[in-house]
Short mmCIF file of C-alpha atoms in Angstrom, two decimals:
data_model
loop_
_atom_site.label_atom_id
_atom_site.label_comp_id
_atom_site.label_asym_id
_atom_site.label_seq_id
_atom_site.Cartn_x
_atom_site.Cartn_y
_atom_site.Cartn_z
CA UNK A 1331 -11.27 11.31 16.36
CA UNK A 1332 -8.27 13.42 15.39
CA UNK A 1333 -7.24 13.76 11.77
CA UNK A 1334 -3.64 13.44 10.61
CA UNK A 1335 -1.68 16.69 10.46
CA UNK A 1336 1.74 18.02 9.45
CA UNK A 1337 3.27 18.13 12.95
CA UNK A 1338 5.56 15.08 12.56
CA UNK A 1339 6.80 16.58 9.30
CA UNK A 1340 7.41 19.93 11.05
CA UNK A 1341 9.55 18.15 13.63
CA UNK A 1342 11.66 16.79 10.77
CA UNK A 1343 11.90 20.26 9.19
CA UNK A 1344 13.17 21.55 12.55
CA UNK A 1345 15.99 18.99 12.29
CA UNK A 1346 16.97 20.38 8.88
CA UNK A 1347 15.07 18.05 6.53
CA UNK A 1348 12.88 19.47 3.78
CA UNK A 1349 12.03 16.74 1.26
CA UNK A 1350 9.97 14.57 3.60
CA UNK A 1351 8.23 11.54 2.08
CA UNK A 1352 5.39 9.63 3.68
CA UNK A 1353 5.53 5.93 2.82
CA UNK A 1354 2.76 3.35 3.20
CA UNK A 1355 1.77 0.00 1.73
CA UNK A 1356 -1.55 -1.60 0.89
CA UNK A 1357 -2.38 -5.24 0.38
CA UNK A 1358 -0.73 -7.36 3.04
CA UNK A 1359 -3.91 -9.30 3.78
CA UNK A 1360 -5.32 -10.29 0.36
CA UNK A 1361 -5.10 -13.81 -1.04
CA UNK A 1362 -4.42 -12.45 -4.53
CA UNK A 1363 -2.56 -9.64 -6.23
CA UNK A 1364 0.67 -7.78 -5.46
CA UNK A 1365 1.45 -5.68 -2.42
CA UNK A 1366 1.63 -2.00 -3.40
CA UNK A 1367 3.46 0.90 -1.76
CA UNK A 1368 3.46 4.63 -2.39
CA UNK A 1369 5.85 7.40 -1.38
CA UNK A 1370 4.49 10.97 -1.35
CA UNK A 1371 6.24 14.29 -0.78
CA UNK A 1372 3.64 16.95 -0.02
CA UNK A 1373 4.05 20.64 -0.75
CA UNK A 1374 3.58 22.11 2.76
CA UNK A 1375 1.98 25.20 1.21
CA UNK A 1376 -0.50 23.20 -0.89
CA UNK A 1377 -1.75 20.17 1.04
CA UNK A 1378 -5.11 18.84 -0.22
CA UNK A 1379 -7.79 19.07 2.46
CA UNK A 1380 -9.35 15.91 3.86
CA UNK A 1381 -6.33 13.60 3.82
CA UNK A 1382 -6.87 10.64 6.13
CA UNK A 1383 -6.21 6.94 6.50
CA UNK A 1384 -7.42 5.46 3.19
CA UNK A 1385 -9.52 2.88 5.06
CA UNK A 1386 -11.58 5.69 6.59
CA UNK A 1387 -12.45 7.32 3.25
CA UNK A 1388 -15.21 6.45 0.78
CA UNK A 1389 -13.98 5.38 -2.65
CA UNK A 1390 -15.19 8.60 -4.34
CA UNK A 1391 -13.41 10.77 -1.80
CA UNK A 1392 -10.24 8.67 -2.19
CA UNK A 1393 -10.40 9.12 -5.96
CA UNK A 1394 -10.73 12.91 -5.67
CA UNK A 1395 -7.88 13.13 -3.17
CA UNK A 1396 -5.73 10.79 -5.25
CA UNK A 1397 -6.14 13.00 -8.31
CA UNK A 1398 -5.29 16.09 -6.22
CA UNK A 1399 -2.16 14.40 -4.89
CA UNK A 1400 -0.96 13.46 -8.37
CA UNK A 1401 -1.43 17.11 -9.38
CA UNK A 1402 -0.06 18.85 -6.30
CA UNK A 1403 2.49 16.51 -4.70
CA UNK A 1404 5.39 14.31 -5.74
CA UNK A 1405 4.11 10.74 -5.98
CA UNK A 1406 5.69 7.37 -6.68
CA UNK A 1407 4.06 3.93 -6.65
CA UNK A 1408 5.72 0.50 -6.71
CA UNK A 1409 4.79 -3.09 -6.05
CA UNK A 1410 6.16 -6.47 -5.09
CA UNK A 1411 4.74 -9.32 -7.13
CA UNK A 1412 2.86 -12.40 -6.02
CA UNK A 1413 5.97 -14.48 -6.87
CA UNK A 1414 8.08 -12.24 -4.63
CA UNK A 1415 5.51 -12.46 -1.82
CA UNK A 1416 5.61 -16.26 -2.02
CA UNK A 1417 9.41 -16.31 -2.18
CA UNK A 1418 10.41 -13.86 0.55
CA UNK A 1419 7.18 -13.56 2.68
CA UNK A 1420 4.61 -10.78 2.82
CA UNK A 1421 6.40 -8.58 5.37
CA UNK A 1422 9.65 -8.49 3.41
CA UNK A 1423 7.73 -8.05 0.14
CA UNK A 1424 5.82 -5.08 1.55
CA UNK A 1425 9.16 -3.53 2.61
CA UNK A 1426 10.55 -4.23 -0.88
CA UNK A 1427 7.60 -2.36 -2.42
CA UNK A 1428 8.28 0.56 -0.04
CA UNK A 1429 11.97 0.61 -0.97
CA UNK A 1430 11.06 0.65 -4.67
CA UNK A 1431 8.54 3.48 -4.22
CA UNK A 1432 11.12 5.62 -2.39
CA UNK A 1433 13.73 4.87 -5.08
CA UNK A 1434 11.28 6.05 -7.75
CA UNK A 1435 11.10 9.60 -6.30
CA UNK A 1436 13.38 11.86 -8.32
CA UNK A 1437 15.01 13.89 -6.89
CA UNK A 1438 15.13 11.67 -3.81
CA UNK A 1439 13.66 12.65 -0.45
CA UNK A 1440 15.97 13.46 2.45
CA UNK A 1441 13.75 12.05 5.21
CA UNK A 1442 11.16 9.26 5.35
CA UNK A 1443 8.10 8.72 7.51
CA UNK A 1444 7.27 5.01 7.34
CA UNK A 1445 3.89 3.63 8.39
CA UNK A 1446 4.29 0.86 10.98
CA UNK A 1447 6.87 -0.12 13.56
CA UNK A 1448 9.72 -1.17 11.25
CA UNK A 1449 11.97 0.68 8.83
CA UNK A 1450 12.69 -1.44 5.73
CA UNK A 1451 16.29 -2.64 5.98
CA UNK A 1452 17.50 -1.45 2.58
CA UNK A 1453 16.41 2.17 2.95
CA UNK A 1454 19.62 4.19 3.23
CA UNK A 1455 17.90 7.49 4.07
CA UNK A 1456 17.14 8.94 7.51
CA UNK A 1457 13.76 7.52 8.46
CA UNK A 1458 11.23 7.34 11.27
CA UNK A 1459 8.69 4.56 11.78
CA UNK A 1460 5.27 5.84 12.87
CA UNK A 1461 2.82 3.27 14.27
CA UNK A 1462 -0.65 3.92 12.77
CA UNK A 1463 1.09 6.66 10.82
CA UNK A 1464 -1.81 7.24 8.43
CA UNK A 1465 -3.81 8.49 11.43
CA UNK A 1466 -1.13 10.99 12.50
CA UNK A 1467 0.87 12.12 9.45
CA UNK A 1468 -0.75 13.69 6.38
CA UNK A 1469 2.20 12.50 4.28
CA UNK A 1470 1.66 8.88 5.29
CA UNK A 1471 -2.12 9.28 4.86
CA UNK A 1472 -1.45 10.61 1.34
CA UNK A 1473 0.70 7.56 0.57
CA UNK A 1474 -2.02 5.22 1.86
CA UNK A 1475 -4.59 6.87 -0.45
CA UNK A 1476 -2.36 6.70 -3.53
CA UNK A 1477 -1.38 3.07 -2.88
CA UNK A 1478 -4.96 1.94 -2.22
CA UNK A 1479 -6.36 3.67 -5.32
CA UNK A 1480 -3.64 2.15 -7.49
CA UNK A 1481 -4.05 -1.37 -6.09
CA UNK A 1482 -7.86 -1.31 -6.14
CA UNK A 1483 -7.80 -0.33 -9.83
CA UNK A 1484 -5.32 -3.10 -10.59
CA UNK A 1485 -7.61 -5.65 -8.93
CA UNK A 1486 -10.60 -4.33 -10.93
CA UNK A 1487 -8.52 -4.88 -14.09
CA UNK A 1488 -7.51 -8.39 -13.01
CA UNK A 1489 -11.16 -9.17 -12.21
CA UNK A 1490 -11.97 -8.72 -15.92
CA UNK A 1491 -9.49 -11.50 -16.74
CA UNK A 1492 -10.58 -13.75 -13.88
CA UNK A 1493 -14.30 -13.21 -13.22
CA UNK A 1494 -16.07 -14.87 -10.33
CA UNK A 1495 -13.68 -14.10 -7.50
CA UNK A 1496 -15.17 -10.66 -6.80
CA UNK A 1497 -11.83 -8.85 -6.98
CA UNK A 1498 -13.56 -5.74 -8.32
CA UNK A 1499 -15.19 -5.34 -4.89
CA UNK A 1500 -13.02 -7.35 -2.45
CA UNK A 1501 -9.63 -6.31 -3.95
CA UNK A 1502 -8.38 -9.86 -3.41
CA UNK A 1503 -9.15 -9.97 0.31
CA UNK A 1504 -10.59 -13.25 1.66
CA UNK A 1505 -14.29 -12.43 1.42
CA UNK A 1506 -16.86 -15.21 1.48
CA UNK A 1507 -17.33 -14.94 -2.31
CA UNK A 1508 -13.58 -15.08 -2.91
CA UNK A 1509 -13.06 -18.17 -0.75
CA UNK A 1510 -16.05 -19.90 -2.35
CA UNK A 1511 -14.69 -19.11 -5.83
CA UNK A 1512 -11.31 -20.57 -4.86
CA UNK A 1513 -13.09 -23.84 -4.06
CA UNK A 1514 -15.25 -23.78 -7.20
CA UNK A 1515 -12.98 -22.15 -9.81
CA UNK A 1516 -9.54 -23.00 -8.48
CA UNK A 1517 -6.34 -21.04 -8.06
CA UNK A 1518 -5.27 -18.35 -10.58
CA UNK A 1519 -1.71 -17.22 -11.35
CA UNK A 1520 -2.47 -14.11 -9.26
CA UNK A 1521 -3.12 -16.04 -6.05
CA UNK A 1522 -0.52 -16.09 -3.28
CA UNK A 1523 0.40 -19.74 -2.91
CA UNK A 1524 2.12 -19.19 0.44
CA UNK A 1525 -1.16 -17.98 2.00
CA UNK A 1526 -2.95 -20.75 3.88
CA UNK A 1527 -6.41 -20.73 2.16
CA UNK A 1528 -4.71 -20.94 -1.25
CA UNK A 1529 -2.04 -23.41 -0.15
CA UNK A 1530 -4.69 -25.68 1.38
CA UNK A 1531 -6.64 -25.86 -1.89
CA UNK A 1532 -3.52 -26.61 -3.93
CA UNK A 1533 -2.40 -29.34 -1.56
CA UNK A 1534 -5.65 -30.93 -0.47
CA UNK A 1535 -5.27 -34.52 0.59
#
């Protein structure tokens, strides 16, 4: 299995771009919590070793890499709320979080590498969509790590306020425990009402 590298970024450098941000989101699938995106501009001379798709890394490794990225790269994190997810749908909300993360980089990047097959419509910068980008681009892998660490910690914090759903371990994804708790404990303000398992409980006949 190949690890992500800096070759896509080098192609962009060859076109005259230098502030290249990898952009990725985490949290499309959960039943609860916001969708979170990160934008990361790596220093090509100081890239932390071991960057990879956040889903392929153990939590401890992700934490170490996340700290290194905050120290050695330019990092921005943003989210779209549960209310926004329910209002505009999860795909558009994930793009909104990406747009906000890019806007939070100061000074702005001049080129974007976006994980997935779509470029969010309100990004006015030159951009390239990279399918499975966190497996190919270290910048996108870095963004996936930062976004996952940030969102996982948020869900741990929310689990303190709403115990029983297992958010500290399932991060709001539809695990067996989470779905059982929805039946037994009901729907919290942090649940996505437009998602079928939640919607079905709210509107049971």
